[in-house]
Structures are given as structure tokens and as C-alpha cells.
Coordinates of C-alpha atoms and ligand atoms in Angstrom, one line a residue:
M1362 CA -14.3 17.2 3.7
Q1363 CA -11.3 18.8 4.7
F1364 CA -7.7 17.1 4.7
E1365 CA -5.3 18.4 7.1
Y1366 CA -1.7 16.4 6.4
S1367 CA 1.5 19.0 6.1
K1368 CA 3.2 15.7 4.5
I1369 CA 0.2 14.3 3.0
T1370 CA -1.2 16.3 0.0
V1371 CA -5.2 14.8 -0.9
Q1372 CA -7.5 15.9 -3.8
L1373 CA -10.2 14.2 -5.3
E1374 CA -11.5 13.2 -8.6
D1375 CA -15.0 12.2 -7.7
N1376 CA -15.3 9.2 -5.1
V1377 CA -11.3 8.9 -5.8
A1378 CA -8.1 10.3 -3.7
I1379 CA -5.3 10.9 -4.3
A1380 CA -3.0 10.4 -1.6
T1381 CA 0.1 11.9 -2.8
L1382 CA 3.3 11.8 0.0
N1383 CA 4.8 14.9 0.2
R1384 CA 8.2 15.2 1.4
A1385 CA 9.9 15.6 -1.7
A1386 CA 13.4 17.2 -0.6
K1387 CA 13.8 14.1 1.6
R1388 CA 12.7 11.6 -1.2
N1389 CA 9.5 11.0 1.3
A1390 CA 11.5 9.9 3.8
L1391 CA 9.0 8.2 6.3
D1392 CA 9.8 10.3 10.2
E1393 CA 7.8 9.6 13.4
D1394 CA 4.9 12.6 12.2
F1395 CA 4.6 11.2 9.0
I1396 CA 3.9 7.5 10.3
I1397 CA 0.8 9.3 12.2
Q1398 CA -0.6 11.4 9.9
I1399 CA -0.9 7.9 7.5
E1400 CA -2.7 6.2 10.6
A1401 CA -5.2 9.3 10.8
L1402 CA -5.6 9.8 6.9
F1403 CA -6.5 6.2 6.8
R1404 CA -8.9 6.8 9.2
Q1405 CA -10.3 9.4 8.3
I1406 CA -11.1 7.8 4.5
S1407 CA -12.0 4.4 6.3
D1408 CA -14.5 6.8 7.5
S1409 CA -16.0 8.9 4.0
E1410 CA -17.2 8.6 1.3
I1411 CA -14.4 7.7 -0.8
K1412 CA -14.6 4.6 -3.2
A1413 CA -10.1 4.8 -3.5
V1414 CA -7.7 5.2 -3.1
V1415 CA -4.5 5.8 -5.4
L1416 CA -1.4 6.2 -3.6
A1417 CA 0.9 8.4 -5.1
A1418 CA 4.4 10.5 -4.1
N1419 CA 5.7 13.9 -5.2
G1420 CA 9.2 14.0 -6.7
K1421 CA 11.2 11.1 -7.8
D1422 CA 10.7 8.4 -5.7
F1423 CA 8.0 7.8 -3.9
C1424 CA 10.1 6.8 -0.7
A1425 CA 12.8 6.1 1.0
G1426 CA 12.1 4.4 4.0
L1427 CA 13.0 5.1 7.5
D1428 CA 14.6 8.9 8.7
L1429 CA 17.2 7.5 9.2
I1430 CA 19.2 10.9 10.0
E1431 CA 15.8 10.5 12.3
H1432 CA 16.6 7.5 14.0
H1433 CA 20.5 8.2 14.4
R1434 CA 20.1 11.7 15.6
Q1435 CA 17.4 10.5 18.4
D1436 CA 19.8 7.6 19.1
R1437 CA 16.7 5.8 20.8
S1438 CA 17.0 2.9 23.1
A1439 CA 15.5 -0.2 22.2
E1440 CA 12.3 0.2 23.8
E1441 CA 11.5 3.3 21.6
F1442 CA 12.2 1.8 18.8
M1443 CA 10.4 -1.2 19.4
L1444 CA 7.7 1.2 20.0
V1445 CA 8.4 3.5 16.1
C1446 CA 8.0 0.0 14.8
R1447 CA 4.3 -0.7 16.4
K1448 CA 3.2 2.5 15.3
W1449 CA 4.2 1.8 11.7
H1450 CA 1.9 -1.4 12.1
K1451 CA -1.1 0.2 13.6
A1452 CA -0.4 3.3 10.1
F1453 CA -0.1 0.4 7.7
E1454 CA -2.6 -1.3 8.9
A1455 CA -5.6 1.4 8.7
M1456 CA -4.3 1.7 5.3
Q1457 CA -4.4 -2.5 4.7
Y1458 CA -7.9 -2.5 6.6
S1459 CA -9.6 0.7 6.1
G1460 CA -11.7 -1.6 3.2
V1461 CA -11.2 1.0 1.2
P1462 CA -9.0 0.1 -2.2
V1463 CA -5.4 1.6 -2.4
V1464 CA -3.1 1.8 -5.6
A1465 CA 0.1 2.7 -5.6
A1466 CA 1.3 5.1 -7.8
L1467 CA 5.2 3.9 -8.1
K1468 CA 8.1 5.8 -9.1
G1469 CA 11.9 5.5 -8.1
A1470 CA 12.5 4.4 -4.5
V1471 CA 10.8 1.8 -3.5
V1472 CA 13.3 0.9 -0.2
G1473 CA 12.9 0.3 3.0
G1474 CA 9.9 1.1 5.4
G1475 CA 9.2 2.5 1.8
L1476 CA 8.5 -1.0 0.3
E1477 CA 6.5 -2.1 3.4
L1478 CA 4.1 1.1 3.1
A1479 CA 3.5 0.2 -0.8
A1480 CA 3.6 -3.9 0.4
A1481 CA 0.5 -2.8 2.2
A1482 CA -1.5 -1.5 -0.4
H1483 CA -3.6 -3.6 -2.5
I1484 CA -2.8 -2.8 -6.0
R1485 CA 1.0 -1.9 -7.0
I1486 CA 1.7 -0.4 -9.9
A1487 CA 5.5 0.7 -11.2
D1488 CA 6.8 2.9 -14.2
N1489 CA 10.2 2.6 -15.5
S1490 CA 11.8 4.8 -12.9
T1491 CA 10.4 2.5 -10.0
Y1492 CA 13.2 -0.1 -8.0
F1493 CA 12.7 -2.3 -5.2
A1494 CA 14.7 -3.2 -2.1
L1495 CA 15.7 -3.6 1.0
P1496 CA 18.6 -2.1 2.1
E1497 CA 18.6 -2.8 5.7
G1498 CA 21.1 -5.1 6.3
Q1499 CA 23.5 -3.5 4.7
R1500 CA 22.4 -0.1 7.1
G1501 CA 22.7 -2.5 10.3
I1502 CA 19.4 -2.4 10.6
F1503 CA 16.6 -5.2 10.3
T1504 CA 12.5 -4.1 8.9
G1505 CA 9.8 -3.1 11.1
G1506 CA 7.0 -1.7 9.3
G1507 CA 6.1 -5.0 8.9
A1508 CA 7.9 -6.2 5.9
T1509 CA 8.9 -10.0 7.6
V1510 CA 5.0 -10.5 6.6
R1511 CA 3.7 -8.7 3.4
V1512 CA 6.9 -8.5 1.7
A1513 CA 7.8 -12.6 2.7
R1514 CA 4.2 -13.2 1.5
L1515 CA 4.2 -10.9 -1.6
V1516 CA 8.0 -12.4 -3.0
G1517 CA 8.1 -15.6 -0.6
E1518 CA 10.9 -15.8 2.7
S1519 CA 14.0 -16.8 0.4
R1520 CA 13.7 -13.9 -2.0
M1521 CA 13.1 -11.7 0.5
M1522 CA 16.6 -12.9 2.7
D1523 CA 18.1 -12.6 -0.9
M1524 CA 17.0 -8.8 -1.3
M1525 CA 18.2 -8.1 2.7
L1526 CA 21.3 -10.0 3.0
T1527 CA 23.0 -8.6 -0.8
G1528 CA 20.6 -5.2 -1.5
R1529 CA 19.6 -7.1 -4.5
I1530 CA 17.1 -4.8 -6.6
Y1531 CA 14.2 -5.1 -8.4
K1532 CA 12.7 -3.0 -11.6
R1533 CA 10.7 -2.9 -14.3
Q1534 CA 8.7 -7.0 -16.1
E1535 CA 11.0 -8.1 -13.5
A1536 CA 9.1 -7.0 -10.5
V1537 CA 6.3 -8.6 -11.4
D1538 CA 7.6 -11.8 -11.8
V1539 CA 8.1 -12.0 -8.5
G1540 CA 5.0 -10.5 -6.8
L1541 CA 6.1 -7.4 -6.3
C1542 CA 4.2 -4.7 -7.7
Q1543 CA 0.9 -6.2 -10.9
Y1544 CA 1.6 -4.1 -13.7
F1545 CA 4.6 -2.6 -15.1
D1546 CA 3.2 0.8 -17.1
D1547 CA 6.5 0.8 -19.3
S1548 CA 5.9 4.9 -19.2
E1549 CA 7.3 7.2 -17.0
D1550 CA 4.7 7.7 -14.8
S1551 CA 2.7 5.1 -12.9
L1552 CA -0.2 7.9 -11.9
P1553 CA -2.6 7.3 -14.8
K1554 CA -3.0 4.3 -14.9
A1555 CA -2.8 4.1 -11.4
L1556 CA -5.9 6.9 -10.9
E1557 CA -7.4 4.3 -14.2
I1558 CA -7.3 1.5 -12.2
A1559 CA -8.1 3.5 -9.0
K1560 CA -11.5 4.2 -10.4
K1561 CA -12.8 1.1 -11.8
A1562 CA -12.0 -0.3 -8.4
A1563 CA -13.6 2.4 -7.5
E1564 CA -17.0 1.5 -9.4
N1565 CA -18.5 -2.2 -7.5
P1566 CA -20.2 -1.8 -4.6
P1567 CA -18.6 -0.6 -1.4
L1568 CA -19.4 -3.3 0.2
S1569 CA -17.7 -6.3 -1.9
N1570 CA -14.7 -3.6 -2.3
F1571 CA -14.6 -4.0 1.7
A1572 CA -14.7 -7.8 1.7
I1573 CA -12.2 -8.0 -1.2
T1574 CA -9.4 -5.7 0.6
S1575 CA -10.2 -6.7 4.0
G1576 CA -11.4 -10.0 3.8
I1577 CA -8.8 -11.4 1.8
S1578 CA -6.7 -9.6 3.7
H1579 CA -8.0 -11.5 7.1
I1580 CA -8.3 -14.6 5.4
A1581 CA -4.7 -14.9 4.9
N1582 CA -4.2 -15.0 8.4
M1583 CA -6.1 -17.3 9.6
P1584 CA -5.3 -21.1 9.2
S1585 CA -7.0 -23.3 6.3
T1586 CA -10.2 -24.5 8.5
D1587 CA -10.6 -20.3 10.6
A1588 CA -10.6 -19.2 6.7
F1589 CA -13.1 -21.1 5.3
F1590 CA -15.3 -20.5 7.8
A1591 CA -14.8 -16.5 7.4
E1592 CA -15.3 -16.7 3.9
A1593 CA -18.4 -17.9 4.2
F1594 CA -19.9 -15.7 6.4
I1595 CA -18.6 -12.7 4.3
A1596 CA -20.1 -14.0 0.6
G1597 CA -22.6 -14.8 2.5
I1598 CA -23.1 -11.1 3.5
T1599 CA -21.9 -9.5 0.1
N1600 CA -23.2 -12.0 -1.9
T1601 CA -26.8 -10.8 -1.1
Q1602 CA -26.7 -6.8 -1.1
E1603 CA -29.0 -5.0 -2.6
A1604 CA -25.4 -3.9 -4.7
S1605 CA -25.6 -7.9 -5.7
K1606 CA -28.8 -8.1 -6.5
A1607 CA -29.0 -5.2 -9.0
R1608 CA -26.4 -6.3 -10.8
L1609 CA -27.6 -9.9 -10.9
A1610 CA -31.2 -9.0 -12.3
A1611 CA -29.1 -7.3 -15.0
F1612 CA -27.0 -10.4 -16.2
A1613 CA -30.6 -12.7 -16.0
N1614 CA -31.9 -10.4 -18.4
K1615 CA -29.2 -10.3 -20.3
S1616 CA -28.5 -6.0 -20.3
A1617 CA -25.1 -6.6 -18.0
P1618 CA -21.6 -7.1 -20.3
K1619 CA -20.5 -10.3 -20.4
I1620 CA -17.1 -11.4 -19.7
K1621 CA -14.7 -11.9 -22.4
S1622 CA -11.6 -11.1 -23.5
S1623 CA -11.3 -9.3 -25.9
Ligands
1HE2115 C1 16.9 10.7 3.3 C2 16.4 9.4 3.6 C3 16.7 8.3 4.6 C4 16.8 10.4 1.4 N1 16.2 9.2 5.5 N2 16.9 11.7 5.4 N3 16.2 3.4 3.9 C5 17.6 3.9 3.0 O1 18.6 2.7 3.5 C6 17.4 4.7 1.4 C7 17.9 5.4 2.2 N4 18.7 6.9 0.8 C8 19.3 7.0 -0.2 O2 19.4 5.7 -0.6 C9 18.8 7.3 -1.2 O3 18.3 9.3 -0.7 C10 17.9 8.0 -3.0 C11 18.3 6.7 -3.0 C12 17.0 7.0 -2.3 C13 17.7 8.9 -3.1 O4 19.3 9.2 -3.6 P1 19.6 11.2 -4.4 O5 20.9 11.0 -4.7 O6 17.9 11.7 -5.3 O7 19.0 11.7 -2.9 P2 20.2 11.6 -1.6 O8 20.8 13.3 -1.6 O9 20.1 10.6 -1.3 O10 19.0 12.6 -0.5 C14 18.1 13.9 -0.8 C15 17.4 13.7 0.7 O11 17.1 13.1 1.5 C16 19.3 14.2 1.4 O12 18.7 15.3 2.4 P3 19.6 16.7 2.7 O13 19.7 17.5 3.5 O14 20.8 16.5 2.7 O15 18.7 16.9 1.3 C17 18.9 13.2 2.3 O16 19.9 12.8 3.7 C18 17.8 13.1 2.2 N5 17.3 11.6 2.4 N6 16.6 8.8 1.9 C19 15.8 10.6 6.0 N7 15.9 8.0 4.3 C20 10.9 0.7 10.3 S1 11.9 0.0 10.1 C21 12.5 0.5 7.9 C22 13.9 0.5 7.6 C23 14.2 0.7 6.9 O17 13.1 1.6 6.0 S2 15.5 1.0 6.1 C24 16.2 1.8 4.4 C25 16.2 3.2 5.0

């Protein structure tokens, strides 16, 4: 499989792809071209045999958000920037709804649009260097890459408003406690842990992972009556798949591992 992206390198470890943001000199700031490449990559992954993705970054920072220099230089009109935001939405939706689990290995700055990107991943892992912030208020701008939905869901609206109004920074265990990430890895590099988790997720049947990542994401957008209806259909398809029959048979004949805490 060929991956031809100038701003993202892709390395395969069996059926797990490590997609690495590759604009370290600019702290992986997201210009228009970068956003187009993110969308193309996740559309390609969605049509591939890849079973899980680690989203990593070159350099010391995961992503410094919107390319502020490009935005400043282009002096965009309201309409132009609205269309830029729609491209961000499409790209991050391609990632969230690809059907393939995405594990973000976070480091350094995960700020502004960088947090919007991370929020579209299904699992987020921070290390000792990682910090989360929404500096839009200080820059005199607003989020435009999905944070009002995804970050607000992760941390709640009040906390998001505080982050945007005051520039408050979260890191380490506190970032887990408020919901910005699921894991704090007390190390200098979240990548090994992210890879371990991605490989574990890749062991699940692909249809189960599709249901878990896309199904839960779609259901979150629905009123509960519709959500229950959709859940029944997802379970109807997933819980009767061939792969589930084999795994249930293994449980019935006592060859499957039990779920125990130690
Ligand atoms: C950039 C960007 C960027 C770095 N756009 N070029 N995001 C922010 O408000 C964060 C802006 N960035 C920073 O606060 C800092 O750069 C960092 C804390 C991330 C890193 O600091 P540092 O000292 O390691 O690096 P630096 O010297 O500030 O930056 C290195 C280079 O990266 C430099 O370029 P150079 O050509 O002068 O070497 C910087 O200009 C460049 N760089 N960050 C463009 N963001 C859809 S709406 C989303 C809204 C948002 O995302 S708002 C949040 C924007």
C-alpha cells in the first residue's frame, strides 16, 4: 500500500498504521494543505485492511493548531474562513468515522486546533510533556475545527469556556480527570503505550471496532429514543457476525480467557 503525503508519514506494523504528523519545524501547525492530507489519509485507511491507527507527531509538540501565519497572511474573508472550517470538519469526521480505531500519542502542545484534531481520535494518551489548551480567546479568534462539539463533550461546556476565556492549561493526571485524555503515561514518550493499545484494539473483529468507533460516535448525535433504535440495529449486525460466533463458542467450551481483574 502506498501512502503519498508530504505532511504525514505512514509506517505499517503488521495491520497497525503509525501516521505521523510531519511538520515539526512549524510545530505541526495545520495549514490548508495539511487538512486536505488528513482527510485523504483517513479515507484511504477506511478502504484498507488497516485495523488500527496510531496518530503521532514528529518534533516536541503534537500540534500547535491552526496555521496562524497562513491565516494572517491570507487575510481571509468571513466566507473563506467559514469554508476552511468546513474542510476541517470533513477531515476530522473522516478520521472519527473511518470505522478504524485511532489512538493519539500526544506530546508537548496539544492546543487550539491541535486539541480539535486529538479530540477526533478515539483514544488519547498523554505523556509528561503533554499539555492541553484552547488559546483562541487570547488570539482573538474562536474554535472552528469541531471543538464546540467534541471538546465540549469531553470536558463539559463550563470547563471548555474556562479554557477558552482564561487560557487554562491541563496536563498529566488532571487532564485524564477532566476527560481530555483517557491515559496519562508517566514517561517521556506516549508512543509505545499508544502502539500497545492500538495493537490490542486491532485484535477485535473489524466489524466490532467499526461499531464501537462509528456507532458510538453516531449515537452521541441522536436523541435517546432514536439512539436506542440505532443501537439495536448495530447490535443485531455485530452480535451475530461470524467472528462473534467463534468467540462465543470458545467461551462456551471454556477455551476463551475470562474477564478477571488480575
Ligand atoms: C506556527 C504555529 C502556528 C508555531 N501557526 N506557525 N495556536 C496557538 O495559538 C499556538 C501557537 N504556537 C505557540 O504558542 C508556540 O509556537 C508553541 C507553544 C506551540 C511552541 O513554542 P516554541 O517556542 O517551541 O516554538 P516557536 O518558536 O513559537 O515556533 C516554531 C516555529 O513554528 C515558528 O516558525 P519560524 O518560521 O519562525 O521558525 C512559529 O511561527 C511556527 N509556529 N505555532 C503557524 N499555530 C479552525 S480554528 C482553530 C483555532 C486554533 O487553532 S487557535 C490556536 C492556535
